[in-house]
Amino acid sequence: MAAEGAKVDPMHQFTIEPMFGTGHWEIAGYNIAFTNSALWMALTAGVLLLFVAGGMKRELVPGRWQMAVEGFTGFIDNLLAANIGPAGKKYVPYIFSLFMFILFANLLGLLPLMLVGVHPFTPTSHFTVTGVLAVMSFAIVLIVGFWRHGLHFFSLFVPHGTPIWLMWLIPVIELISFLVRPFSLALRLFVAMMAGHVLLEVLSSFVIGSANSGPLWGSIVGVPSFLLMVAICALELLVAGIQAYVFALLTSLYLNDAENLH
């Protein structure tokens, strides 16, 4: 019975639930409940604002907080300079905000808050959240492209040197590839975060189940599972940063296509 009660559902952590009694809030038939996903996105935005505000002191001898903010800002500035050039400087605020929001959302979802009775939630493990971020970035690319180049932006789908006899095929392939970008951008982040969290939950169920089965199974299954879970946690911290970087990197590359169209 103890083992049955300790059973872990690896998908329960992704359940979106209304909070603060807002489950019945509706506008024009649409539910507008304030959910756990919205709460953790708000917390992520709040942490990001506090992080940036703490680094805006502009002291002559910067403290660690200011150095951290300036370090991340410089990192994004160098990323855009390498991928876009001098014109990339105007995108620093957006790419910095995008990178830091994803990074903080990923990291907050890994905090062991269950020890104090709080269930952490990772917004980036839901395709709706990553999809909105990707569509927003893709919309900026389109706006920049048509604003700077007008209808000449469509030449992006005809690579330089394309043979005449392939003019009917290459633009179609390039257009499909271009339209798939926001989907692949969102899917990559969503899958990486969801898979890692599911794996951690499965390993934790092994640890709990083996502990309830007695010392023999606890030593044979529980200890290796626990050690593997610790290693996966460390890997997840790395993945959290890598996925934020990849999202920012690919967005900067897409902006380069819109900014420096040849």
Short mmCIF file of C-alpha atoms in Angstrom, two decimals:
data_model
loop_
_atom_site.label_atom_id
_atom_site.label_comp_id
_atom_site.label_asym_id
_atom_site.label_seq_id
_atom_site.Cartn_x
_atom_site.Cartn_y
_atom_site.Cartn_z
CA MET A 1 0.00 0.00 0.00
CA ALA A 2 2.86 2.35 0.76
CA ALA A 3 4.42 1.72 -2.61
CA GLU A 4 1.07 2.29 -4.29
CA GLY A 5 0.58 5.59 -2.46
CA ALA A 6 4.05 6.76 -3.40
CA LYS A 7 3.52 6.16 -7.11
CA VAL A 8 4.79 9.10 -9.19
CA ASP A 9 3.00 10.37 -12.29
CA PRO A 10 5.69 11.89 -14.55
CA MET A 11 3.14 13.92 -16.54
CA HIS A 12 1.35 15.49 -13.57
CA GLN A 13 4.00 18.22 -13.33
CA PHE A 14 2.84 19.61 -16.69
CA THR A 15 -0.81 19.97 -15.67
CA ILE A 16 -2.08 23.54 -15.97
CA GLU A 17 -4.37 24.36 -13.06
CA PRO A 18 -6.32 27.52 -12.16
CA MET A 19 -5.19 29.31 -9.03
CA PHE A 20 -6.66 31.67 -6.42
CA GLY A 21 -10.20 30.58 -7.25
CA THR A 22 -10.09 31.97 -10.81
CA GLY A 23 -11.18 28.77 -12.52
CA HIS A 24 -14.60 30.18 -13.40
CA TRP A 25 -13.42 33.51 -14.78
CA GLU A 26 -14.65 33.95 -18.35
CA ILE A 27 -14.85 36.67 -20.99
CA ALA A 28 -17.08 36.08 -24.04
CA GLY A 29 -17.13 32.37 -23.26
CA TYR A 30 -13.33 32.09 -23.00
CA ASN A 31 -11.77 30.98 -19.75
CA ILE A 32 -9.26 33.53 -18.44
CA ALA A 33 -8.28 31.79 -15.22
CA PHE A 34 -4.97 32.76 -13.65
CA THR A 35 -3.08 29.47 -13.87
CA ASN A 36 0.09 28.06 -12.38
CA SER A 37 1.73 28.62 -15.77
CA ALA A 38 0.81 32.31 -15.69
CA LEU A 39 2.05 32.55 -12.10
CA TRP A 40 5.46 31.13 -12.90
CA MET A 41 5.79 33.28 -16.01
CA ALA A 42 4.99 36.31 -13.84
CA LEU A 43 7.56 35.16 -11.29
CA THR A 44 10.10 34.72 -14.08
CA ALA A 45 9.42 38.24 -15.38
CA GLY A 46 9.68 39.58 -11.82
CA VAL A 47 13.01 37.86 -11.23
CA LEU A 48 14.28 39.21 -14.54
CA LEU A 49 13.24 42.76 -13.64
CA LEU A 50 14.91 42.49 -10.23
CA PHE A 51 18.05 41.08 -11.81
CA VAL A 52 18.28 43.93 -14.31
CA ALA A 53 17.33 46.60 -11.75
CA GLY A 54 20.04 45.40 -9.39
CA GLY A 55 22.66 45.77 -12.11
CA MET A 56 21.75 49.32 -13.17
CA LYS A 57 23.60 51.09 -10.35
CA ARG A 58 26.46 52.01 -12.73
CA GLU A 59 29.01 52.19 -9.93
CA LEU A 60 32.57 53.10 -10.80
CA VAL A 61 33.73 49.90 -9.16
CA PRO A 62 30.96 47.46 -10.10
CA GLY A 63 29.77 44.86 -7.64
CA ARG A 64 29.11 41.23 -8.46
CA TRP A 65 25.47 41.86 -9.36
CA GLN A 66 26.32 44.69 -11.74
CA MET A 67 29.11 42.62 -13.25
CA ALA A 68 26.69 39.73 -13.83
CA VAL A 69 24.18 41.96 -15.64
CA GLU A 70 26.89 43.64 -17.68
CA GLY A 71 28.41 40.26 -18.46
CA PHE A 72 25.15 38.87 -19.85
CA THR A 73 24.51 42.10 -21.76
CA GLY A 74 28.00 41.99 -23.24
CA PHE A 75 27.51 38.34 -24.15
CA ILE A 76 24.32 39.15 -26.11
CA ASP A 77 25.95 42.21 -27.67
CA ASN A 78 28.87 40.09 -28.91
CA LEU A 79 26.45 37.44 -30.19
CA LEU A 80 24.55 39.98 -32.27
CA ALA A 81 27.71 41.70 -33.47
CA ALA A 82 29.06 38.38 -34.72
CA ASN A 83 25.84 37.34 -36.47
CA ILE A 84 24.39 40.65 -37.69
CA GLY A 85 27.16 43.20 -37.46
CA PRO A 86 26.93 46.79 -36.19
CA ALA A 87 23.21 46.86 -37.04
CA GLY A 88 22.60 44.18 -34.44
CA LYS A 89 23.11 46.55 -31.51
CA LYS A 90 19.52 47.78 -31.69
CA TYR A 91 18.27 44.24 -31.07
CA VAL A 92 20.24 43.82 -27.83
CA PRO A 93 17.29 44.71 -25.52
CA TYR A 94 14.96 42.20 -27.18
CA ILE A 95 17.44 39.31 -27.50
CA PHE A 96 18.72 39.95 -23.97
CA SER A 97 15.16 39.86 -22.58
CA LEU A 98 14.34 36.74 -24.60
CA PHE A 99 17.50 34.92 -23.52
CA MET A 100 17.19 35.83 -19.85
CA PHE A 101 13.46 35.06 -19.67
CA ILE A 102 13.98 31.56 -21.09
CA LEU A 103 17.03 31.00 -18.87
CA PHE A 104 15.25 32.06 -15.69
CA ALA A 105 12.09 30.12 -16.60
CA ASN A 106 14.18 26.99 -17.15
CA LEU A 107 16.14 27.40 -13.92
CA LEU A 108 13.16 28.27 -11.71
CA GLY A 109 11.45 25.09 -12.84
CA LEU A 110 14.41 23.07 -11.55
CA LEU A 111 14.40 24.48 -8.02
CA PRO A 112 13.77 21.77 -5.38
CA LEU A 113 10.82 23.66 -3.93
CA MET A 114 8.88 20.47 -3.24
CA LEU A 115 10.98 20.25 -0.07
CA VAL A 116 8.95 23.18 1.28
CA GLY A 117 5.65 22.07 -0.22
CA VAL A 118 5.72 24.25 -3.36
CA HIS A 119 5.35 22.58 -6.77
CA PRO A 120 7.65 24.31 -9.28
CA PHE A 121 6.39 24.76 -12.83
CA THR A 122 8.42 25.22 -16.01
CA PRO A 123 6.50 27.35 -18.55
CA THR A 124 8.97 26.47 -21.30
CA SER A 125 7.92 22.82 -21.05
CA HIS A 126 4.66 23.80 -22.78
CA PHE A 127 4.53 24.28 -26.54
CA THR A 128 2.03 27.14 -26.19
CA VAL A 129 4.61 29.23 -24.33
CA THR A 130 7.58 28.43 -26.55
CA GLY A 131 5.30 28.83 -29.58
CA VAL A 132 4.34 32.38 -28.56
CA LEU A 133 8.01 33.28 -28.07
CA ALA A 134 8.89 31.81 -31.47
CA VAL A 135 5.99 33.47 -33.31
CA MET A 136 6.82 36.80 -31.67
CA SER A 137 10.44 36.52 -32.82
CA PHE A 138 9.36 35.42 -36.29
CA ALA A 139 6.95 38.37 -36.54
CA ILE A 140 9.82 40.76 -35.73
CA VAL A 141 11.89 39.15 -38.49
CA LEU A 142 9.07 39.68 -41.00
CA ILE A 143 8.47 43.27 -39.90
CA VAL A 144 12.17 44.12 -40.14
CA GLY A 145 12.52 42.37 -43.50
CA PHE A 146 9.61 44.12 -45.20
CA TRP A 147 10.34 47.46 -43.50
CA ARG A 148 13.93 47.52 -44.75
CA HIS A 149 13.59 45.82 -48.13
CA GLY A 150 9.94 45.95 -49.14
CA LEU A 151 8.96 43.31 -51.70
CA HIS A 152 12.65 42.69 -52.35
CA PHE A 153 12.53 40.65 -49.14
CA PHE A 154 11.06 37.82 -51.23
CA SER A 155 14.46 37.47 -52.91
CA LEU A 156 15.46 35.66 -49.71
CA PHE A 157 13.74 32.61 -51.20
CA VAL A 158 15.90 32.68 -54.33
CA PRO A 159 19.51 32.05 -53.25
CA HIS A 160 22.23 33.72 -55.28
CA GLY A 161 23.44 31.48 -58.10
CA THR A 162 20.25 29.43 -58.39
CA PRO A 163 20.10 27.90 -61.92
CA ILE A 164 17.25 29.11 -64.11
CA TRP A 165 15.91 25.61 -64.59
CA LEU A 166 15.47 25.27 -60.78
CA MET A 167 13.64 28.56 -60.30
CA TRP A 168 10.33 26.69 -60.04
CA LEU A 169 11.56 24.41 -57.22
CA ILE A 170 14.13 26.21 -55.05
CA PRO A 171 11.85 29.13 -54.00
CA VAL A 172 9.19 26.64 -52.88
CA ILE A 173 11.71 24.69 -50.80
CA GLU A 174 13.15 27.91 -49.33
CA LEU A 175 9.66 29.21 -48.49
CA ILE A 176 8.70 25.99 -46.71
CA SER A 177 12.01 26.04 -44.83
CA PHE A 178 11.39 29.66 -43.83
CA LEU A 179 7.85 29.01 -42.60
CA VAL A 180 8.97 26.00 -40.56
CA ARG A 181 11.43 28.13 -38.59
CA PRO A 182 9.11 29.26 -35.78
CA PHE A 183 7.77 25.71 -35.36
CA SER A 184 11.24 24.19 -35.09
CA LEU A 185 12.39 27.01 -32.80
CA ALA A 186 9.49 26.39 -30.41
CA LEU A 187 9.61 22.60 -30.65
CA ARG A 188 13.31 22.37 -29.82
CA LEU A 189 12.96 24.23 -26.52
CA PHE A 190 9.70 22.52 -25.57
CA VAL A 191 10.98 18.98 -26.20
CA ALA A 192 14.30 19.55 -24.42
CA MET A 193 12.69 20.86 -21.25
CA MET A 194 9.81 18.38 -21.19
CA ALA A 195 12.03 15.34 -21.78
CA GLY A 196 14.42 16.30 -19.00
CA HIS A 197 11.64 16.82 -16.48
CA VAL A 198 9.94 13.53 -17.39
CA LEU A 199 13.23 11.66 -16.97
CA LEU A 200 13.77 13.20 -13.52
CA GLU A 201 10.26 12.20 -12.44
CA VAL A 202 10.73 8.63 -13.69
CA LEU A 203 14.02 8.28 -11.83
CA SER A 204 12.46 9.72 -8.67
CA SER A 205 9.71 7.08 -8.91
CA PHE A 206 12.42 4.40 -9.03
CA VAL A 207 14.02 5.86 -5.91
CA ILE A 208 10.71 6.07 -4.01
CA GLY A 209 9.52 2.65 -5.16
CA SER A 210 12.77 0.90 -4.27
CA ALA A 211 12.92 2.62 -0.87
CA ASN A 212 9.43 1.31 -0.09
CA SER A 213 10.40 -2.19 -1.21
CA GLY A 214 13.02 -2.72 1.48
CA PRO A 215 16.76 -2.25 1.93
CA LEU A 216 17.73 -4.84 -0.68
CA TRP A 217 15.92 -3.20 -3.59
CA GLY A 218 16.81 0.19 -2.15
CA SER A 219 20.51 -0.57 -2.53
CA ILE A 220 20.21 -2.35 -5.90
CA VAL A 221 17.82 0.06 -7.66
CA GLY A 222 17.39 3.10 -5.44
CA VAL A 223 21.01 4.15 -4.95
CA PRO A 224 22.00 3.96 -8.66
CA SER A 225 18.76 5.74 -9.61
CA PHE A 226 19.43 8.48 -7.08
CA LEU A 227 22.99 8.99 -8.32
CA LEU A 228 21.77 9.06 -11.92
CA MET A 229 19.06 11.55 -10.93
CA VAL A 230 21.69 13.85 -9.40
CA ALA A 231 23.73 13.62 -12.61
CA ILE A 232 20.63 14.35 -14.73
CA CYS A 233 19.88 17.39 -12.52
CA ALA A 234 23.35 18.73 -13.26
CA LEU A 235 22.81 18.03 -16.95
CA GLU A 236 19.44 19.80 -16.84
CA LEU A 237 21.12 22.93 -15.47
CA LEU A 238 23.43 22.84 -18.47
CA VAL A 239 20.54 22.19 -20.86
CA ALA A 240 18.62 25.13 -19.37
CA GLY A 241 21.43 27.48 -20.37
CA ILE A 242 22.13 25.83 -23.72
CA GLN A 243 18.50 25.98 -24.83
CA ALA A 244 18.22 29.66 -23.91
CA TYR A 245 21.41 30.31 -25.90
CA VAL A 246 20.23 28.29 -28.92
CA PHE A 247 16.91 30.16 -28.98
CA ALA A 248 18.70 33.52 -28.86
CA LEU A 249 21.31 32.42 -31.41
CA LEU A 250 18.78 31.21 -33.98
CA THR A 251 16.66 34.34 -33.52
CA SER A 252 19.73 36.48 -34.19
CA LEU A 253 20.49 34.45 -37.33
CA TYR A 254 16.93 34.93 -38.58
CA LEU A 255 17.23 38.66 -37.89
CA ASN A 256 20.44 38.68 -39.91
CA ASP A 257 18.50 37.34 -42.89
CA ALA A 258 16.04 40.23 -42.56
CA GLU A 259 18.65 42.90 -41.81
CA ASN A 260 21.42 42.02 -44.28
CA LEU A 261 19.48 40.75 -47.27
CA HIS A 262 21.64 40.60 -50.39
#
